[in-house]
Amino acid sequence: MSLKSTIDLNNLPEHVAIVMDGNGRWAKKQGKLRVFGHQNGVKSVRNVTEAAAEIGVKYLTLYAFSTENWNRPKLEITALMELLVSTIKKETATLMKNNIRLAAIGDLNSLPAKCQNELLTAIEETKNNTRMTLVLALSYSSKWDITNAVKQISQKVKEGILDVNQINDNTITEHLSTSAIPNPELMIRTSGEYRISNFLLWELAYSELYFTETFWPDFSKEEFYAAIVDFQKRERRFGKTSEQLKAK
Ligand code: FPP
């Protein structure tokens, strides 16, 4: 029986964020090049996007390329960028058919021109879709994003548009590249690594974290449902006591 039928559709996370890890090790395990792992990772991207949209998740953010990933061998970076371009090109029609909007966060200007063009074209084409938003984190790191926010806020203070004493939690949120996206209630990381790795540091403040040993290319719809079911068993207290929550 699929775990899908055990999911409580009234208690879904509105936003799920995923660190897709383990492509390289998955490939190496079978004596293949790392790129082979990334290619097979695309299959999981497709499966999980479909699974999330089907159950009614509204935002799915995938960490596809980090600021730190620029330090990888040049050949791997090129292959990843090409994979990104070809995948976006190939999948835009599917996104349209399924009413899914594509969005991106990160330092998009640092991506190769071809990649930027393909991405912006797909974002434009899908901008009116309403079922779910698929957010790709590309050349993204949370420290990069927070640094940018600090710069913008400082500039406003300098120009007298903003008073230092008015700066609060919301001011920071509004200046992040995720400002239009609700915080993820659930963050999933694959491949048995128990880290956040500079991903959505501000936004994950109260998120539930789910870790699995499965390498990303093996991450299936069923595993995604398992993460949702696990999330639904948790008690989200936001600093309050269990009794306070029950008294509500
Ligand atoms: C981490 O595995 C994965 C990445 C750095 C890239 C993820 C990219 C894809 C799944 C394909 C393109 C995505 C889209 C959205 C079209 P790793 O290489 O760090 O694995 P390792 O830890 O085993 O070395």
mmCIF file of C-alpha atoms and ligand atoms in Angstrom:
data_model
loop_
_atom_site.group_PDB
_atom_site.id
_atom_site.type_symbol
_atom_site.label_atom_id
_atom_site.label_comp_id
_atom_site.label_asym_id
_atom_site.label_seq_id
_atom_site.Cartn_x
_atom_site.Cartn_y
_atom_site.Cartn_z
ATOM 1 C CA MET A 1 0.000 0.000 0.000
ATOM 2 C CA SER A 2 1.264 3.481 -0.804
ATOM 3 C CA LEU A 3 1.946 5.832 2.077
ATOM 4 C CA LYS A 4 0.153 8.465 0.025
ATOM 5 C CA SER A 5 -3.228 7.317 1.333
ATOM 6 C CA THR A 6 -2.079 7.825 4.948
ATOM 7 C CA ILE A 7 -1.205 11.507 4.448
ATOM 8 C CA ASP A 8 -3.514 13.970 6.209
ATOM 9 C CA LEU A 9 -4.276 16.464 3.446
ATOM 10 C CA ASN A 10 -5.435 19.024 6.025
ATOM 11 C CA ASN A 11 -2.030 19.111 7.683
ATOM 12 C CA LEU A 12 0.346 19.477 4.758
ATOM 13 C CA PRO A 13 3.485 21.582 4.866
ATOM 14 C CA GLU A 14 2.843 24.520 2.558
ATOM 15 C CA HIS A 15 6.528 24.672 1.669
ATOM 16 C CA VAL A 16 9.022 21.790 1.503
ATOM 17 C CA ALA A 17 12.724 22.505 0.909
ATOM 18 C CA ILE A 18 15.158 19.789 -0.160
ATOM 19 C CA VAL A 19 18.947 19.423 -0.148
ATOM 20 C CA MET A 20 19.416 16.920 -2.978
ATOM 21 C CA ASP A 21 22.607 15.215 -1.855
ATOM 22 C CA GLY A 22 24.469 12.045 -2.799
ATOM 23 C CA ASN A 23 24.513 12.098 -6.606
ATOM 24 C CA GLY A 24 28.292 11.694 -6.733
ATOM 25 C CA ARG A 25 28.401 8.795 -4.279
ATOM 26 C CA TRP A 26 25.489 7.092 -6.010
ATOM 27 C CA ALA A 27 27.427 7.157 -9.292
ATOM 28 C CA LYS A 28 30.709 6.125 -7.712
ATOM 29 C CA LYS A 29 29.058 3.122 -6.068
ATOM 30 C CA GLN A 30 28.470 1.715 -9.525
ATOM 31 C CA GLY A 31 31.809 2.758 -10.959
ATOM 32 C CA LYS A 32 30.376 5.647 -12.965
ATOM 33 C CA LEU A 33 31.338 9.325 -13.266
ATOM 34 C CA ARG A 34 29.760 11.853 -10.892
ATOM 35 C CA VAL A 35 27.901 13.435 -13.813
ATOM 36 C CA PHE A 36 25.983 10.178 -14.267
ATOM 37 C CA GLY A 37 24.680 10.712 -10.748
ATOM 38 C CA HIS A 38 23.483 14.215 -11.553
ATOM 39 C CA GLN A 39 21.763 12.970 -14.707
ATOM 40 C CA ASN A 40 19.890 10.393 -12.660
ATOM 41 C CA GLY A 41 19.140 13.034 -10.049
ATOM 42 C CA VAL A 42 16.934 14.778 -12.591
ATOM 43 C CA LYS A 43 14.619 11.772 -12.538
ATOM 44 C CA SER A 44 14.146 12.275 -8.791
ATOM 45 C CA VAL A 45 13.527 15.995 -9.328
ATOM 46 C CA ARG A 46 10.719 15.039 -11.689
ATOM 47 C CA ASN A 47 9.244 12.404 -9.335
ATOM 48 C CA VAL A 48 9.319 14.615 -6.263
ATOM 49 C CA THR A 49 7.912 17.648 -8.094
ATOM 50 C CA GLU A 50 5.052 15.485 -9.309
ATOM 51 C CA ALA A 51 4.468 13.969 -5.859
ATOM 52 C CA ALA A 52 4.487 17.377 -4.141
ATOM 53 C CA ALA A 53 2.081 18.930 -6.645
ATOM 54 C CA GLU A 54 -0.243 15.909 -6.498
ATOM 55 C CA ILE A 55 -0.733 16.038 -2.735
ATOM 56 C CA GLY A 56 -1.110 19.825 -2.684
ATOM 57 C CA VAL A 57 2.213 21.257 -1.472
ATOM 58 C CA LYS A 58 2.300 24.887 -2.633
ATOM 59 C CA TYR A 59 6.065 25.557 -2.681
ATOM 60 C CA LEU A 60 8.917 23.143 -3.341
ATOM 61 C CA THR A 61 12.463 24.503 -3.113
ATOM 62 C CA LEU A 62 15.341 22.422 -4.447
ATOM 63 C CA TYR A 63 18.983 23.182 -3.701
ATOM 64 C CA ALA A 64 20.398 22.587 -7.183
ATOM 65 C CA PHE A 65 23.693 24.510 -7.025
ATOM 66 C CA SER A 66 25.324 26.222 -4.066
ATOM 67 C CA THR A 67 27.723 29.166 -4.003
ATOM 68 C CA GLU A 68 30.294 26.670 -2.711
ATOM 69 C CA ASN A 69 29.674 24.334 -5.672
ATOM 70 C CA TRP A 70 31.654 26.783 -7.854
ATOM 71 C CA ASN A 71 34.727 25.201 -6.238
ATOM 72 C CA ARG A 72 34.028 21.838 -7.901
ATOM 73 C CA PRO A 73 36.089 20.615 -10.885
ATOM 74 C CA LYS A 74 35.366 22.751 -13.936
ATOM 75 C CA LEU A 75 34.142 19.769 -15.926
ATOM 76 C CA GLU A 76 31.521 18.925 -13.321
ATOM 77 C CA ILE A 77 30.332 22.548 -13.143
ATOM 78 C CA THR A 78 29.956 22.689 -16.936
ATOM 79 C CA ALA A 79 28.072 19.394 -16.955
ATOM 80 C CA LEU A 80 25.726 20.585 -14.207
ATOM 81 C CA MET A 81 24.987 23.844 -16.027
ATOM 82 C CA GLU A 82 24.308 21.990 -19.271
ATOM 83 C CA LEU A 83 22.054 19.580 -17.448
ATOM 84 C CA LEU A 84 20.186 22.475 -15.965
ATOM 85 C CA VAL A 85 19.693 24.145 -19.339
ATOM 86 C CA SER A 86 18.566 20.941 -21.058
ATOM 87 C CA THR A 87 16.264 19.959 -18.180
ATOM 88 C CA ILE A 88 14.561 23.355 -18.015
ATOM 89 C CA LYS A 89 14.136 23.324 -21.784
ATOM 90 C CA LYS A 90 12.722 19.815 -21.771
ATOM 91 C CA GLU A 91 10.455 20.213 -18.750
ATOM 92 C CA THR A 92 8.855 23.628 -19.336
ATOM 93 C CA ALA A 93 5.995 22.034 -21.287
ATOM 94 C CA THR A 94 5.373 19.627 -18.395
ATOM 95 C CA LEU A 95 5.375 22.532 -15.942
ATOM 96 C CA MET A 96 2.785 24.292 -18.105
ATOM 97 C CA LYS A 97 0.658 21.179 -18.408
ATOM 98 C CA ASN A 98 0.693 20.717 -14.643
ATOM 99 C CA ASN A 99 0.108 24.401 -13.837
ATOM 100 C CA ILE A 100 3.450 24.725 -11.991
ATOM 101 C CA ARG A 101 5.276 28.034 -11.740
ATOM 102 C CA LEU A 102 9.067 28.071 -11.869
ATOM 103 C CA ALA A 103 11.040 30.513 -9.704
ATOM 104 C CA ALA A 104 14.686 30.840 -8.722
ATOM 105 C CA ILE A 105 16.702 32.196 -5.821
ATOM 106 C CA GLY A 106 20.425 32.885 -5.754
ATOM 107 C CA ASP A 107 23.055 34.911 -7.545
ATOM 108 C CA LEU A 108 21.545 34.262 -10.968
ATOM 109 C CA ASN A 109 23.866 36.799 -12.650
ATOM 110 C CA SER A 110 26.798 34.504 -11.945
ATOM 111 C CA LEU A 111 25.279 31.689 -14.039
ATOM 112 C CA PRO A 112 26.404 31.222 -17.658
ATOM 113 C CA ALA A 113 24.389 33.430 -20.050
ATOM 114 C CA LYS A 114 22.715 30.443 -21.704
ATOM 115 C CA CYS A 115 21.584 29.148 -18.362
ATOM 116 C CA GLN A 116 20.223 32.550 -17.327
ATOM 117 C CA ASN A 117 18.329 32.903 -20.597
ATOM 118 C CA GLU A 118 16.758 29.467 -20.399
ATOM 119 C CA LEU A 119 15.831 29.990 -16.772
ATOM 120 C CA LEU A 120 14.329 33.453 -17.259
ATOM 121 C CA THR A 121 12.368 32.266 -20.298
ATOM 122 C CA ALA A 122 10.854 29.389 -18.308
ATOM 123 C CA ILE A 123 10.131 31.661 -15.328
ATOM 124 C CA GLU A 124 8.356 34.123 -17.631
ATOM 125 C CA GLU A 125 6.408 31.420 -19.440
ATOM 126 C CA THR A 126 5.170 29.787 -16.238
ATOM 127 C CA LYS A 127 4.576 32.952 -14.196
ATOM 128 C CA ASN A 128 0.771 32.707 -14.175
ATOM 129 C CA ASN A 129 0.621 29.059 -13.077
ATOM 130 C CA THR A 130 -1.018 28.592 -9.698
ATOM 131 C CA ARG A 131 -0.958 24.971 -8.530
ATOM 132 C CA MET A 132 2.560 24.950 -7.066
ATOM 133 C CA THR A 133 5.750 27.020 -7.225
ATOM 134 C CA LEU A 134 8.960 25.128 -7.890
ATOM 135 C CA VAL A 135 11.867 27.200 -6.600
ATOM 136 C CA LEU A 136 15.371 26.345 -7.790
ATOM 137 C CA ALA A 137 18.191 27.533 -5.547
ATOM 138 C CA LEU A 138 21.007 28.267 -7.994
ATOM 139 C CA SER A 139 24.360 29.748 -7.116
ATOM 140 C CA TYR A 140 22.607 30.208 -3.807
ATOM 141 C CA SER A 141 23.873 30.324 -0.264
ATOM 142 C CA SER A 142 22.038 31.705 2.710
ATOM 143 C CA LYS A 143 25.017 33.778 3.871
ATOM 144 C CA TRP A 144 25.181 35.363 0.408
ATOM 145 C CA ASP A 145 21.468 36.197 0.655
ATOM 146 C CA ILE A 146 21.671 37.598 4.191
ATOM 147 C CA THR A 147 24.744 39.665 3.276
ATOM 148 C CA ASN A 148 22.815 41.140 0.356
ATOM 149 C CA ALA A 149 19.891 41.954 2.618
ATOM 150 C CA VAL A 150 22.210 43.715 5.078
ATOM 151 C CA LYS A 151 23.700 45.778 2.251
ATOM 152 C CA GLN A 152 20.254 46.864 0.987
ATOM 153 C CA ILE A 153 19.058 47.724 4.479
ATOM 154 C CA SER A 154 22.255 49.691 5.239
ATOM 155 C CA GLN A 155 21.832 51.644 2.027
ATOM 156 C CA LYS A 156 18.285 52.594 3.016
ATOM 157 C CA VAL A 157 19.473 53.717 6.447
ATOM 158 C CA LYS A 158 22.243 55.735 4.823
ATOM 159 C CA GLU A 159 19.757 57.431 2.499
ATOM 160 C CA GLY A 160 17.426 58.193 5.390
ATOM 161 C CA ILE A 161 14.614 56.007 4.013
ATOM 162 C CA LEU A 162 14.785 53.684 7.001
ATOM 163 C CA ASP A 163 15.313 54.405 10.700
ATOM 164 C CA VAL A 164 17.699 51.985 12.466
ATOM 165 C CA ASN A 165 15.218 51.594 15.321
ATOM 166 C CA GLN A 166 12.562 50.383 12.905
ATOM 167 C CA ILE A 167 14.632 47.396 11.790
ATOM 168 C CA ASN A 168 13.048 44.164 12.961
ATOM 169 C CA ASP A 169 12.638 40.525 11.991
ATOM 170 C CA ASN A 170 10.328 41.472 9.087
ATOM 171 C CA THR A 171 12.812 43.998 7.683
ATOM 172 C CA ILE A 172 15.358 41.200 7.209
ATOM 173 C CA THR A 173 12.760 38.807 5.758
ATOM 174 C CA GLU A 174 11.580 41.421 3.262
ATOM 175 C CA HIS A 175 15.086 41.902 1.884
ATOM 176 C CA LEU A 176 15.888 38.230 1.299
ATOM 177 C CA SER A 177 15.481 36.590 -2.111
ATOM 178 C CA THR A 178 12.843 34.397 -0.460
ATOM 179 C CA SER A 179 10.689 37.391 0.581
ATOM 180 C CA ALA A 180 7.714 36.289 -1.514
ATOM 181 C CA ILE A 181 7.867 32.680 -0.306
ATOM 182 C CA PRO A 182 6.559 31.375 3.044
ATOM 183 C CA ASN A 183 9.107 29.712 5.329
ATOM 184 C CA PRO A 184 9.483 25.958 4.776
ATOM 185 C CA GLU A 185 7.749 23.873 7.435
ATOM 186 C CA LEU A 186 9.826 20.879 6.370
ATOM 187 C CA MET A 187 13.409 20.488 5.154
ATOM 188 C CA ILE A 188 14.576 17.173 3.727
ATOM 189 C CA ARG A 189 18.208 16.187 3.179
ATOM 190 C CA THR A 190 19.215 12.974 1.463
ATOM 191 C CA SER A 191 22.383 10.837 1.555
ATOM 192 C CA GLY A 192 22.956 10.544 5.304
ATOM 193 C CA GLU A 193 24.517 13.983 5.771
ATOM 194 C CA TYR A 194 23.208 15.783 8.838
ATOM 195 C CA ARG A 195 23.942 19.389 7.958
ATOM 196 C CA ILE A 196 22.183 22.541 6.758
ATOM 197 C CA SER A 197 25.114 23.576 4.513
ATOM 198 C CA ASN A 198 24.300 27.261 4.161
ATOM 199 C CA PHE A 199 20.743 26.577 2.946
ATOM 200 C CA LEU A 200 17.890 28.929 4.036
ATOM 201 C CA LEU A 201 19.453 29.601 7.456
ATOM 202 C CA TRP A 202 16.988 32.368 8.337
ATOM 203 C CA GLU A 203 13.961 30.659 6.806
ATOM 204 C CA LEU A 204 14.545 27.282 8.493
ATOM 205 C CA ALA A 205 14.472 28.758 12.010
ATOM 206 C CA TYR A 206 11.396 26.727 13.009
ATOM 207 C CA SER A 207 11.339 24.064 10.306
ATOM 208 C CA GLU A 208 11.141 20.360 10.965
ATOM 209 C CA LEU A 209 14.216 18.560 9.630
ATOM 210 C CA TYR A 210 14.042 15.146 7.978
ATOM 211 C CA PHE A 211 17.158 13.190 7.103
ATOM 212 C CA THR A 212 17.371 9.987 5.089
ATOM 213 C CA GLU A 213 20.288 7.737 4.117
ATOM 214 C CA THR A 214 18.946 7.399 0.555
ATOM 215 C CA PHE A 215 21.087 8.967 -2.168
ATOM 216 C CA TRP A 216 19.191 11.577 -4.205
ATOM 217 C CA PRO A 217 18.933 9.524 -7.465
ATOM 218 C CA ASP A 218 17.144 6.800 -5.453
ATOM 219 C CA PHE A 219 14.787 9.217 -3.683
ATOM 220 C CA SER A 220 11.303 8.152 -4.787
ATOM 221 C CA LYS A 221 7.770 9.474 -4.480
ATOM 222 C CA GLU A 222 7.209 6.946 -1.711
ATOM 223 C CA GLU A 223 10.181 8.358 0.255
ATOM 224 C CA PHE A 224 8.751 11.821 -0.162
ATOM 225 C CA TYR A 225 5.424 10.626 1.252
ATOM 226 C CA ALA A 226 7.338 9.016 4.151
ATOM 227 C CA ALA A 227 8.884 12.398 4.970
ATOM 228 C CA ILE A 228 5.451 14.043 4.937
ATOM 229 C CA VAL A 229 3.962 11.329 7.160
ATOM 230 C CA ASP A 230 6.877 11.754 9.581
ATOM 231 C CA PHE A 231 6.355 15.536 9.575
ATOM 232 C CA GLN A 232 2.688 15.051 10.443
ATOM 233 C CA LYS A 233 3.608 13.080 13.570
ATOM 234 C CA ARG A 234 5.642 15.939 14.988
ATOM 235 C CA GLU A 235 4.399 18.503 17.444
ATOM 236 C CA ARG A 236 5.410 21.976 16.311
ATOM 237 C CA ARG A 237 5.718 24.071 19.454
ATOM 238 C CA PHE A 238 7.410 27.294 18.287
ATOM 239 C CA GLY A 239 8.909 27.777 21.754
ATOM 240 C CA LYS A 240 5.662 27.055 23.624
ATOM 241 C CA THR A 241 4.950 24.092 25.913
ATOM 242 C CA SER A 242 2.988 21.062 24.826
ATOM 243 C CA GLU A 243 0.240 21.963 27.354
ATOM 244 C CA GLN A 244 -0.134 25.468 25.956
ATOM 245 C CA LEU A 245 -0.676 24.039 22.485
ATOM 246 C CA LYS A 246 -3.306 21.575 23.705
ATOM 247 C CA ALA A 247 -5.195 24.293 25.607
ATOM 248 C CA LYS A 248 -5.758 26.226 22.371
HETATM 249 C C1 FPP B 1 24.588 16.971 -4.670
HETATM 250 O O1 FPP B 1 25.178 15.713 -4.869
HETATM 251 C C2 FPP B 1 23.897 17.436 -5.867
HETATM 252 C C3 FPP B 1 24.216 18.578 -6.585
HETATM 253 C C4 FPP B 1 25.322 19.457 -6.219
HETATM 254 C C5 FPP B 1 23.471 18.945 -7.802
HETATM 255 C C6 FPP B 1 22.020 18.606 -7.855
HETATM 256 C C7 FPP B 1 21.551 18.687 -9.250
HETATM 257 C C8 FPP B 1 20.635 17.879 -9.849
HETATM 258 C C9 FPP B 1 19.896 16.838 -9.117
HETATM 259 C C10 FPP B 1 20.345 17.979 -11.297
HETATM 260 C C11 FPP B 1 19.787 19.255 -11.829
HETATM 261 C C12 FPP B 1 18.641 19.794 -11.103
HETATM 262 C C13 FPP B 1 17.580 20.430 -11.650
HETATM 263 C C14 FPP B 1 16.653 21.141 -10.740
HETATM 264 C C15 FPP B 1 17.268 20.449 -13.085
HETATM 265 P P1 FPP B 1 26.751 15.585 -4.718
HETATM 266 O O2 FPP B 1 27.360 15.713 -6.048
HETATM 267 O O3 FPP B 1 27.228 16.547 -3.693
HETATM 268 O O4 FPP B 1 26.897 14.108 -4.192
HETATM 269 P P2 FPP B 1 28.054 13.562 -3.239
HETATM 270 O O5 FPP B 1 27.847 14.216 -1.911
HETATM 271 O O6 FPP B 1 27.767 12.103 -3.217
HETATM 272 O O7 FPP B 1 29.343 13.913 -3.866
#
